[in-house]
mmCIF file of C-alpha atoms and ligand atoms in Angstrom:
data_model
loop_
_atom_site.group_PDB
_atom_site.id
_atom_site.type_symbol
_atom_site.label_atom_id
_atom_site.label_comp_id
_atom_site.label_asym_id
_atom_site.label_seq_id
_atom_site.Cartn_x
_atom_site.Cartn_y
_atom_site.Cartn_z
ATOM 1 C CA MET M 1 2.693 16.538 23.720
ATOM 2 C CA ASP M 2 1.488 19.224 20.965
ATOM 3 C CA THR M 3 1.823 17.382 17.757
ATOM 4 C CA LEU M 4 2.187 19.805 14.600
ATOM 5 C CA VAL M 5 0.344 18.434 11.316
ATOM 6 C CA LEU M 6 2.638 19.610 8.733
ATOM 7 C CA LYS M 7 2.033 20.036 4.889
ATOM 8 C CA ASP M 8 4.214 19.391 1.623
ATOM 9 C CA ASN M 9 5.916 22.849 1.427
ATOM 10 C CA ILE M 10 9.621 24.092 1.952
ATOM 11 C CA GLN M 11 9.140 25.556 5.378
ATOM 12 C CA ASP M 12 7.157 22.389 6.894
ATOM 13 C CA PHE M 13 10.160 20.363 5.853
ATOM 14 C CA GLU M 14 12.525 23.071 7.585
ATOM 15 C CA VAL M 15 10.472 22.618 10.578
ATOM 16 C CA ALA M 16 10.757 18.800 10.629
ATOM 17 C CA ALA M 17 14.084 18.615 9.727
ATOM 18 C CA ASP M 18 14.438 20.847 12.913
ATOM 19 C CA ILE M 19 12.611 18.591 14.982
ATOM 20 C CA LEU M 20 14.383 15.743 14.168
ATOM 21 C CA GLU M 21 17.922 17.385 14.711
ATOM 22 C CA ASN M 22 16.947 18.322 18.288
ATOM 23 C CA ASP M 23 16.118 14.696 19.483
ATOM 24 C CA GLY M 24 12.335 14.734 18.014
ATOM 25 C CA ILE M 25 9.851 12.244 16.256
ATOM 26 C CA VAL M 26 8.159 12.845 12.999
ATOM 27 C CA VAL M 27 5.569 10.822 11.317
ATOM 28 C CA PHE M 28 5.905 10.556 7.354
ATOM 29 C CA PRO M 29 4.308 8.833 4.505
ATOM 30 C CA THR M 30 6.590 6.735 1.885
ATOM 31 C CA GLU M 31 5.375 4.830 -0.955
ATOM 32 C CA THR M 32 4.660 1.693 1.261
ATOM 33 C CA VAL M 33 3.239 2.713 4.364
ATOM 34 C CA TYR M 34 3.685 5.966 6.646
ATOM 35 C CA GLY M 35 6.763 5.942 8.923
ATOM 36 C CA ILE M 36 7.387 7.235 12.672
ATOM 37 C CA GLY M 37 10.848 8.579 12.253
ATOM 38 C CA ALA M 38 14.014 9.772 14.268
ATOM 39 C CA LEU M 39 17.124 10.203 13.302
ATOM 40 C CA ALA M 40 19.821 7.326 13.669
ATOM 41 C CA SER M 41 22.388 9.315 15.643
ATOM 42 C CA SER M 42 19.838 9.993 18.810
ATOM 43 C CA ASP M 43 19.137 7.126 21.211
ATOM 44 C CA LEU M 44 16.705 9.649 22.860
ATOM 45 C CA ALA M 45 14.560 10.101 19.750
ATOM 46 C CA VAL M 46 15.000 6.303 18.798
ATOM 47 C CA GLN M 47 13.582 5.548 22.668
ATOM 48 C CA LYS M 48 10.619 8.002 21.938
ATOM 49 C CA ILE M 49 9.772 6.232 18.996
ATOM 50 C CA PHE M 50 9.644 2.824 21.052
ATOM 51 C CA ILE M 51 7.795 4.860 23.716
ATOM 52 C CA ALA M 52 5.130 5.997 21.193
ATOM 53 C CA LYS M 53 4.616 2.614 19.455
ATOM 54 C CA ASN M 54 4.486 0.420 22.491
ATOM 55 C CA ARG M 55 7.208 -1.417 20.706
ATOM 56 C CA PRO M 56 8.963 -4.193 22.140
ATOM 57 C CA LEU M 57 12.232 -3.045 23.005
ATOM 58 C CA ASP M 58 14.389 -5.777 20.800
ATOM 59 C CA ASN M 59 12.730 -5.404 17.514
ATOM 60 C CA PRO M 60 15.233 -3.229 15.420
ATOM 61 C CA LEU M 61 14.687 -0.210 13.380
ATOM 62 C CA ILE M 62 14.804 0.163 9.319
ATOM 63 C CA PHE M 63 17.323 2.726 8.533
ATOM 64 C CA HIS M 64 16.136 5.044 5.531
ATOM 65 C CA ILE M 65 18.979 6.918 3.196
ATOM 66 C CA SER M 66 18.692 8.967 0.078
ATOM 67 C CA ASP M 67 22.448 8.734 -0.759
ATOM 68 C CA LEU M 68 24.479 5.361 -1.953
ATOM 69 C CA SER M 69 27.339 6.817 0.122
ATOM 70 C CA LEU M 70 25.681 6.529 3.220
ATOM 71 C CA LEU M 71 25.640 2.487 3.068
ATOM 72 C CA ASN M 72 29.185 2.337 3.379
ATOM 73 C CA GLU M 73 28.929 4.099 6.694
ATOM 74 C CA LEU M 74 26.602 1.735 7.805
ATOM 75 C CA VAL M 75 27.675 -2.073 6.460
ATOM 76 C CA GLU M 76 30.470 -4.251 6.688
ATOM 77 C CA ASP M 77 30.842 -5.242 3.081
ATOM 78 C CA ILE M 78 28.138 -5.801 0.138
ATOM 79 C CA SER M 79 28.066 -8.562 -1.846
ATOM 80 C CA LEU M 80 27.556 -8.888 -5.401
ATOM 81 C CA GLU M 81 24.083 -9.856 -5.169
ATOM 82 C CA ALA M 82 23.191 -7.028 -2.850
ATOM 83 C CA GLU M 83 24.603 -4.552 -5.596
ATOM 84 C CA THR M 84 22.436 -6.066 -8.155
ATOM 85 C CA LEU M 85 19.478 -5.585 -5.929
ATOM 86 C CA ILE M 86 20.324 -2.175 -5.107
ATOM 87 C CA SER M 87 20.797 -1.057 -8.361
ATOM 88 C CA SER M 88 17.673 -2.847 -9.571
ATOM 89 C CA PHE M 89 15.190 -1.801 -7.173
ATOM 90 C CA TRP M 90 16.239 1.327 -5.234
ATOM 91 C CA PRO M 91 14.698 3.307 -4.573
ATOM 92 C CA GLY M 92 11.743 1.620 -3.835
ATOM 93 C CA PRO M 93 10.253 -1.116 -1.565
ATOM 94 C CA LEU M 94 12.928 -3.207 -0.790
ATOM 95 C CA THR M 95 14.679 -3.666 2.372
ATOM 96 C CA LEU M 96 17.885 -5.067 2.835
ATOM 97 C CA ILE M 97 19.963 -6.385 5.704
ATOM 98 C CA PHE M 98 23.603 -6.501 5.771
ATOM 99 C CA ARG M 99 26.267 -7.436 8.258
ATOM 100 C CA LYS M 100 26.771 -4.003 10.387
ATOM 101 C CA LYS M 101 29.713 -1.896 10.573
ATOM 102 C CA LYS M 102 31.141 -2.880 14.081
ATOM 103 C CA GLY M 103 29.915 -0.448 17.018
ATOM 104 C CA VAL M 104 27.532 1.743 14.955
ATOM 105 C CA TYR M 105 23.875 2.509 15.933
ATOM 106 C CA ASP M 106 23.815 -0.269 18.496
ATOM 107 C CA TYR M 107 20.557 1.212 19.891
ATOM 108 C CA ALA M 108 18.476 1.468 16.915
ATOM 109 C CA THR M 109 19.883 -1.876 15.988
ATOM 110 C CA CYS M 110 19.157 -3.384 19.361
ATOM 111 C CA GLY M 111 22.512 -4.528 19.414
ATOM 112 C CA LEU M 112 22.416 -6.729 16.797
ATOM 113 C CA ASP M 113 25.446 -7.389 14.196
ATOM 114 C CA THR M 114 23.391 -6.979 11.139
ATOM 115 C CA ILE M 115 21.089 -3.641 10.390
ATOM 116 C CA ALA M 116 18.265 -3.188 7.737
ATOM 117 C CA VAL M 117 18.377 -0.549 5.429
ATOM 118 C CA ARG M 118 15.972 1.015 2.437
ATOM 119 C CA MET M 119 15.918 3.568 0.244
ATOM 120 C CA PRO M 120 12.298 4.612 -0.062
ATOM 121 C CA ASP M 121 10.698 6.227 -3.218
ATOM 122 C CA SER M 122 9.196 9.136 -1.319
ATOM 123 C CA PHE M 123 9.770 12.572 -1.989
ATOM 124 C CA VAL M 124 8.998 13.687 1.892
ATOM 125 C CA VAL M 125 11.503 11.260 3.255
ATOM 126 C CA ASN M 126 14.006 12.515 0.300
ATOM 127 C CA ASN M 127 13.613 15.959 1.476
ATOM 128 C CA LEU M 128 14.147 15.355 5.064
ATOM 129 C CA LEU M 129 17.193 13.458 4.355
ATOM 130 C CA LYS M 130 18.484 16.146 2.392
ATOM 131 C CA ARG M 131 18.563 18.626 5.290
ATOM 132 C CA VAL M 132 20.024 16.305 8.088
ATOM 133 C CA ASP M 133 23.098 14.511 8.119
ATOM 134 C CA PHE M 134 21.965 11.084 9.387
ATOM 135 C CA PRO M 135 20.087 8.303 8.389
ATOM 136 C CA ILE M 136 16.418 8.453 9.505
ATOM 137 C CA VAL M 137 15.503 5.424 11.492
ATOM 138 C CA ALA M 138 11.585 4.357 11.179
ATOM 139 C CA PRO M 139 9.186 1.655 11.630
ATOM 140 C CA SER M 140 5.679 1.860 10.511
ATOM 141 C CA ALA M 141 3.056 4.341 12.018
ATOM 142 C CA ASN M 142 1.031 2.232 13.950
ATOM 143 C CA LEU M 143 0.415 1.209 17.822
ATOM 144 C CA SER M 144 2.728 -2.071 18.139
ATOM 145 C CA GLY M 145 0.520 -5.020 16.960
ATOM 146 C CA LYS M 146 -1.975 -3.186 14.585
ATOM 147 C CA PRO M 147 -2.159 -2.712 10.962
ATOM 148 C CA SER M 148 0.181 0.292 9.445
ATOM 149 C CA GLY M 149 -1.025 3.567 8.967
ATOM 150 C CA THR M 150 -1.527 4.113 5.149
ATOM 151 C CA ARG M 151 -3.931 7.288 5.552
ATOM 152 C CA PHE M 152 -3.351 10.379 7.537
ATOM 153 C CA VAL M 153 -6.499 10.111 9.281
ATOM 154 C CA ASP M 154 -5.206 6.826 10.731
ATOM 155 C CA VAL M 155 -1.713 7.918 11.914
ATOM 156 C CA TYR M 156 -3.310 11.220 13.473
ATOM 157 C CA ALA M 157 -5.660 8.845 15.487
ATOM 158 C CA ASP M 158 -2.960 6.731 16.509
ATOM 159 C CA PHE M 159 -0.021 9.424 16.899
ATOM 160 C CA ASN M 160 -2.041 12.736 18.019
ATOM 161 C CA GLY M 161 -0.335 13.653 21.214
ATOM 162 C CA ARG M 162 2.555 10.858 21.063
ATOM 163 C CA VAL M 163 4.870 12.603 18.233
ATOM 164 C CA ASP M 164 6.616 16.024 17.777
ATOM 165 C CA ALA M 165 4.535 16.669 14.065
ATOM 166 C CA ILE M 166 2.720 14.635 11.578
ATOM 167 C CA PHE M 167 2.951 14.903 7.770
ATOM 168 C CA ASP M 168 -0.452 15.425 6.236
ATOM 169 C CA VAL M 169 0.322 14.085 2.907
ATOM 170 C CA ASP M 170 -1.439 11.333 1.730
ATOM 171 C CA ILE M 171 1.157 9.828 -0.986
ATOM 172 C CA VAL M 172 1.185 5.961 0.258
ATOM 173 C CA ASP M 173 0.734 4.576 -3.081
ATOM 174 C CA LEU M 174 1.352 0.741 -2.611
ATOM 175 C CA GLY M 175 -0.078 0.291 0.974
ATOM 176 C CA LEU M 176 2.015 -2.833 2.343
ATOM 177 C CA GLU M 177 5.524 -2.735 3.968
ATOM 178 C CA SER M 178 8.551 -2.985 2.078
ATOM 179 C CA THR M 179 9.901 -6.616 1.202
ATOM 180 C CA VAL M 180 12.603 -7.588 3.611
ATOM 181 C CA ILE M 181 15.603 -9.615 2.047
ATOM 182 C CA ASP M 182 18.765 -10.736 4.264
ATOM 183 C CA VAL M 183 22.112 -10.543 2.109
ATOM 184 C CA SER M 184 24.046 -10.653 5.005
ATOM 185 C CA SER M 185 25.354 -13.912 4.304
ATOM 186 C CA ASP M 186 25.443 -16.601 0.977
ATOM 187 C CA ASN M 187 21.897 -17.898 2.047
ATOM 188 C CA ILE M 188 20.239 -14.626 0.383
ATOM 189 C CA THR M 189 16.567 -15.094 2.478
ATOM 190 C CA LEU M 190 13.317 -13.588 2.037
ATOM 191 C CA MET M 191 12.567 -12.489 5.892
ATOM 192 C CA ARG M 192 9.284 -10.398 4.809
ATOM 193 C CA PRO M 193 7.024 -10.480 1.689
ATOM 194 C CA GLY M 194 6.174 -7.140 1.060
ATOM 195 C CA SER M 195 5.221 -4.521 -1.727
ATOM 196 C CA LEU M 196 8.156 -5.954 -4.081
ATOM 197 C CA SER M 197 7.258 -9.378 -5.083
ATOM 198 C CA LEU M 198 9.310 -12.234 -4.859
ATOM 199 C CA GLU M 199 9.249 -12.887 -8.771
ATOM 200 C CA THR M 200 10.124 -9.606 -9.569
ATOM 201 C CA ILE M 201 13.212 -9.842 -7.253
ATOM 202 C CA GLN M 202 14.086 -13.513 -8.689
ATOM 203 C CA LYS M 203 14.442 -11.962 -11.905
ATOM 204 C CA LYS M 204 17.819 -10.367 -10.991
ATOM 205 C CA CYS M 205 18.599 -12.611 -8.095
ATOM 206 C CA SER M 206 17.276 -16.347 -8.525
ATOM 207 C CA ASP M 207 18.568 -18.033 -5.346
ATOM 208 C CA ILE M 208 16.563 -16.617 -2.733
ATOM 209 C CA LYS M 209 15.508 -18.925 0.174
ATOM 210 C CA ILE M 210 12.331 -18.025 2.387
ATOM 211 C CA HIS M 211 12.449 -17.645 6.013
ATOM 212 C CA GLU M 212 10.413 -19.853 7.953
ATOM 213 C CA LEU M 213 10.175 -19.377 11.774
ATOM 214 C CA LYS M 214 11.582 -22.624 13.336
ATOM 215 C CA ILE M 215 10.581 -24.192 16.371
ATOM 216 C CA LYS M 216 12.533 -26.359 18.098
ATOM 217 C CA ASN M 217 12.061 -27.572 21.525
ATOM 218 C CA ASN M 218 9.625 -24.400 22.112
ATOM 219 C CA ILE M 219 12.729 -22.206 21.754
ATOM 220 C CA GLN M 220 12.060 -20.089 18.879
ATOM 221 C CA LYS M 221 15.354 -18.823 16.775
ATOM 222 C CA ILE M 222 14.765 -15.565 15.870
ATOM 223 C CA ILE M 223 16.704 -14.212 13.297
ATOM 224 C CA SER M 224 13.935 -11.082 12.042
ATOM 225 C CA PRO M 225 13.165 -10.284 16.095
ATOM 226 C CA GLY M 226 9.863 -8.620 14.466
ATOM 227 C CA VAL M 227 8.378 -12.162 13.447
ATOM 228 C CA LYS M 228 7.839 -13.445 17.239
ATOM 229 C CA TYR M 229 5.266 -10.473 17.963
ATOM 230 C CA THR M 230 1.481 -10.297 16.874
ATOM 231 C CA HIS M 231 1.274 -8.098 13.688
ATOM 232 C CA TYR M 232 -1.198 -6.256 11.909
ATOM 233 C CA LYS M 233 -4.473 -7.052 13.918
ATOM 234 C CA PRO M 234 -7.151 -4.744 13.909
ATOM 235 C CA ASN M 235 -9.473 -5.073 17.056
ATOM 236 C CA ALA M 236 -12.279 -6.578 14.843
ATOM 237 C CA SER M 237 -11.955 -10.369 14.809
ATOM 238 C CA VAL M 238 -10.574 -10.898 10.934
ATOM 239 C CA ILE M 239 -12.008 -14.401 9.534
ATOM 240 C CA VAL M 240 -10.110 -15.602 6.413
ATOM 241 C CA PHE M 241 -11.698 -17.602 4.260
ATOM 242 C CA SER M 242 -9.409 -19.684 1.621
ATOM 243 C CA GLY M 243 -9.649 -22.970 -0.545
ATOM 244 C CA LYS M 244 -12.150 -23.708 -3.137
ATOM 245 C CA SER M 245 -15.519 -22.796 -1.763
ATOM 246 C CA LYS M 246 -14.405 -19.717 0.022
ATOM 247 C CA VAL M 247 -17.067 -17.661 -1.631
ATOM 248 C CA GLU M 248 -19.799 -19.444 -0.829
ATOM 249 C CA SER M 249 -18.215 -20.519 2.966
ATOM 250 C CA LYS M 250 -18.072 -16.346 3.370
ATOM 251 C CA GLN M 251 -21.698 -15.418 2.002
ATOM 252 C CA LYS M 252 -22.751 -18.381 4.556
ATOM 253 C CA PHE M 253 -20.955 -16.936 7.692
ATOM 254 C CA LEU M 254 -21.968 -13.438 6.702
ATOM 255 C CA ASN M 255 -25.522 -14.595 6.461
ATOM 256 C CA GLU M 256 -25.954 -16.609 9.895
ATOM 257 C CA LYS M 257 -24.039 -13.562 11.720
ATOM 258 C CA ILE M 258 -25.986 -11.081 10.573
ATOM 259 C CA LYS M 259 -29.217 -13.074 11.123
ATOM 260 C CA SER M 260 -27.941 -12.920 14.944
ATOM 261 C CA GLY M 261 -27.656 -9.383 15.051
ATOM 262 C CA HIS M 262 -23.690 -8.768 14.670
ATOM 263 C CA GLN M 263 -21.902 -5.662 13.067
ATOM 264 C CA ILE M 264 -19.788 -7.509 10.160
ATOM 265 C CA ILE M 265 -18.581 -6.734 6.953
ATOM 266 C CA SER M 266 -17.066 -8.700 3.794
ATOM 267 C CA LEU M 267 -14.431 -7.040 2.141
ATOM 268 C CA GLU M 268 -14.504 -7.206 -1.895
ATOM 269 C CA TYR M 269 -11.588 -5.502 -4.276
ATOM 270 C CA SER M 270 -11.234 -5.536 -7.906
ATOM 271 C CA SER M 271 -7.716 -6.080 -8.110
ATOM 272 C CA ILE M 272 -5.044 -7.273 -6.031
ATOM 273 C CA GLU M 273 -3.560 -3.694 -6.166
ATOM 274 C CA GLU M 274 -6.419 -2.154 -5.065
ATOM 275 C CA MET M 275 -6.442 -4.754 -2.319
ATOM 276 C CA ALA M 276 -2.726 -4.068 -0.943
ATOM 277 C CA LYS M 277 -3.422 -0.175 -0.948
ATOM 278 C CA ASN M 278 -6.592 -0.338 0.840
ATOM 279 C CA LEU M 279 -6.448 -3.267 3.208
ATOM 280 C CA TYR M 280 -4.989 -1.611 6.057
ATOM 281 C CA ALA M 281 -7.308 1.305 5.852
ATOM 282 C CA ASP M 282 -10.373 -0.921 5.597
ATOM 283 C CA PHE M 283 -9.292 -2.474 9.182
ATOM 284 C CA ARG M 284 -8.712 0.928 10.783
ATOM 285 C CA LYS M 285 -12.345 1.764 9.264
ATOM 286 C CA ALA M 286 -13.906 -1.071 10.428
ATOM 287 C CA ASP M 287 -12.381 -0.151 14.248
ATOM 288 C CA ARG M 288 -13.850 3.184 13.943
ATOM 289 C CA ASP M 289 -17.556 1.889 12.634
ATOM 290 C CA ASN M 290 -17.450 -0.588 15.707
ATOM 291 C CA ILE M 291 -17.361 -3.655 13.248
ATOM 292 C CA GLU M 292 -17.245 -7.029 15.086
ATOM 293 C CA TYR M 293 -16.358 -9.204 11.921
ATOM 294 C CA VAL M 294 -14.441 -8.701 9.130
ATOM 295 C CA LEU M 295 -14.622 -11.212 6.382
ATOM 296 C CA ILE M 296 -12.282 -11.623 3.758
ATOM 297 C CA GLU M 297 -10.915 -13.969 1.236
ATOM 298 C CA SER M 298 -7.310 -15.207 0.599
ATOM 299 C CA VAL M 299 -5.855 -14.784 -2.659
ATOM 300 C CA ASP M 300 -3.280 -16.519 -4.963
ATOM 301 C CA ASP M 301 0.047 -16.420 -3.609
ATOM 302 C CA THR M 302 1.871 -15.558 -6.237
ATOM 303 C CA GLY M 303 2.958 -11.633 -6.798
ATOM 304 C CA ILE M 304 1.907 -9.267 -4.242
ATOM 305 C CA GLY M 305 -0.455 -12.107 -3.300
ATOM 306 C CA LYS M 306 2.094 -13.563 -1.102
ATOM 307 C CA ALA M 307 2.514 -10.345 1.235
ATOM 308 C CA ILE M 308 -1.361 -9.940 1.058
ATOM 309 C CA ASN M 309 -1.766 -13.530 2.440
ATOM 310 C CA ASN M 310 1.215 -12.984 4.748
ATOM 311 C CA ARG M 311 -0.862 -9.984 6.328
ATOM 312 C CA LEU M 312 -4.277 -11.705 6.318
ATOM 313 C CA TYR M 313 -3.060 -14.638 8.222
ATOM 314 C CA LYS M 314 -1.251 -12.646 10.713
ATOM 315 C CA ALA M 315 -4.374 -10.390 11.193
ATOM 316 C CA SER M 316 -6.969 -13.578 11.275
ATOM 317 C CA SER M 317 -8.832 -14.419 14.372
ATOM 318 C CA LYS M 318 -9.879 -17.679 12.420
ATOM 319 C CA ILE M 319 -8.914 -19.081 8.800
ATOM 320 C CA ILE M 320 -11.873 -20.906 7.484
ATOM 321 C CA SER M 321 -10.578 -23.267 4.710
ATOM 322 C CA SER M 322 -12.883 -24.899 2.349
ATOM 323 C CA GLU M 323 -10.178 -27.527 0.761
HETATM 324 O O1 TXA F 401 8.067 -0.370 4.568
HETATM 325 C C1 TXA F 401 8.650 -0.161 5.534
HETATM 326 O O2 TXA F 401 9.256 -1.710 5.386
HETATM 327 C C2 TXA F 401 8.113 0.466 6.368
HETATM 328 C C3 TXA F 401 8.616 2.138 5.999
HETATM 329 C C4 TXA F 401 8.369 3.219 7.027
HETATM 330 O O3 TXA F 401 9.620 2.112 5.830
HETATM 331 N N1 TXA F 401 8.561 0.307 7.627
HETATM 332 C C5 TXA F 401 8.532 -0.869 8.620
HETATM 333 O O4 TXA F 401 9.339 -0.922 9.451
HETATM 334 O O5 TXA F 401 7.639 -1.677 8.001
HETATM 335 P P1 TXA F 401 8.857 -2.063 10.660
HETATM 336 O O6 TXA F 401 9.729 -1.500 12.027
HETATM 337 O O7 TXA F 401 7.399 -2.033 10.607
HETATM 338 O O8 TXA F 401 9.382 -3.742 10.106
HETATM 339 C C6 TXA F 401 10.529 -4.099 10.042
HETATM 340 C C7 TXA F 401 11.101 -5.317 9.820
HETATM 341 C C8 TXA F 401 10.832 -5.887 11.633
HETATM 342 O O9 TXA F 401 10.091 -6.965 11.215
HETATM 343 C C9 TXA F 401 12.074 -5.796 12.107
HETATM 344 O O10 TXA F 401 12.278 -6.833 13.054
HETATM 345 C C10 TXA F 401 12.816 -6.158 10.757
HETATM 346 O O11 TXA F 401 12.381 -5.470 9.699
HETATM 347 N N2 TXA F 401 14.652 -5.846 11.133
HETATM 348 C C11 TXA F 401 14.842 -4.481 11.422
HETATM 349 N N3 TXA F 401 16.425 -4.761 11.537
HETATM 350 C C12 TXA F 401 16.664 -5.887 11.421
HETATM 351 C C13 TXA F 401 17.841 -6.823 11.125
HETATM 352 N N4 TXA F 401 19.037 -6.053 11.642
HETATM 353 N N5 TXA F 401 17.799 -7.965 11.324
HETATM 354 C C14 TXA F 401 16.744 -8.672 10.648
HETATM 355 N N6 TXA F 401 15.276 -7.897 11.013
HETATM 356 C C15 TXA F 401 15.553 -6.891 10.917
HETATM 357 MG MG1 MG F 402 5.828 -2.491 11.589
#
């Protein structure tokens, strides 16, 4: 497949909208990560997304909208708490899971009776949504299991030849996916920590439970289907250091591996925001450079640190804890 590279101009938005209207798929930047999008109404295009990503077929997609009036066509009801979260945080990096209106978009929601919706703060997606008549469904732009794409160079490497077009517009500002909150019942639950911190959300909605994968008799009760798959893992082995002496134990590990001739890097960041913004891009650069080990310290589990730690642990091959 020939893949067009599109820029930030009116003609290219028309080209992309045209592709979407004709069952095609397009990679575009949002404020969190790049997404790979299709019209929610096109089962054929949705299927192409699953194929392009090698995504398991039971992992549903997030619906992106730019206009609240579209929400009523997707969801059964909107609780008072959900209304508060919407008015406080949309557009922005918050995905809400609602009870789905019966019979709508069964393919893109993988037959679930719930639906994940977000209003991104991205002029690229908004420009596309203005030109099409349906929501745009989009998972993160990465081959399944790998870190999400946050730079054009990375999504181009993954998807050139696998999608119809890719926007070369590097506006990803946050670098980690949206926070996912389930508001489909009275038990409001954090399903995936993300770019909007739990503390910020709790200022508007105090009673939020935190979802933990329950494993009982070896049967996993899957509420958010994505949580059972491998995520965010580069080819390099990610070694995460936590606990009181994490700095020292990382240095020791680094020295030993260098001595024995391994390709290794140690990632350091000056702030938590910088870490969030660059983490996935650094993982991918490590793979381009044929690095064997990526060493990194975990962070305080507060603010967006919760999302960073979640991604680090899922990406890790080994966690070295010096409690
Ligand atoms: O920031 C983001 O959220 C990015 C950008 C492109 O919007 N998208 C993204 O999509 O991260 P994805 O597919 O990589 O992650 C969506 C997560 C998956 O874990 C999926 O299982 C979950 O949301 N999800 C989608 N629909 C759901 C539903 N109805 N119930 C529970 N979980 C759902
Ligand atoms: Mg993803």
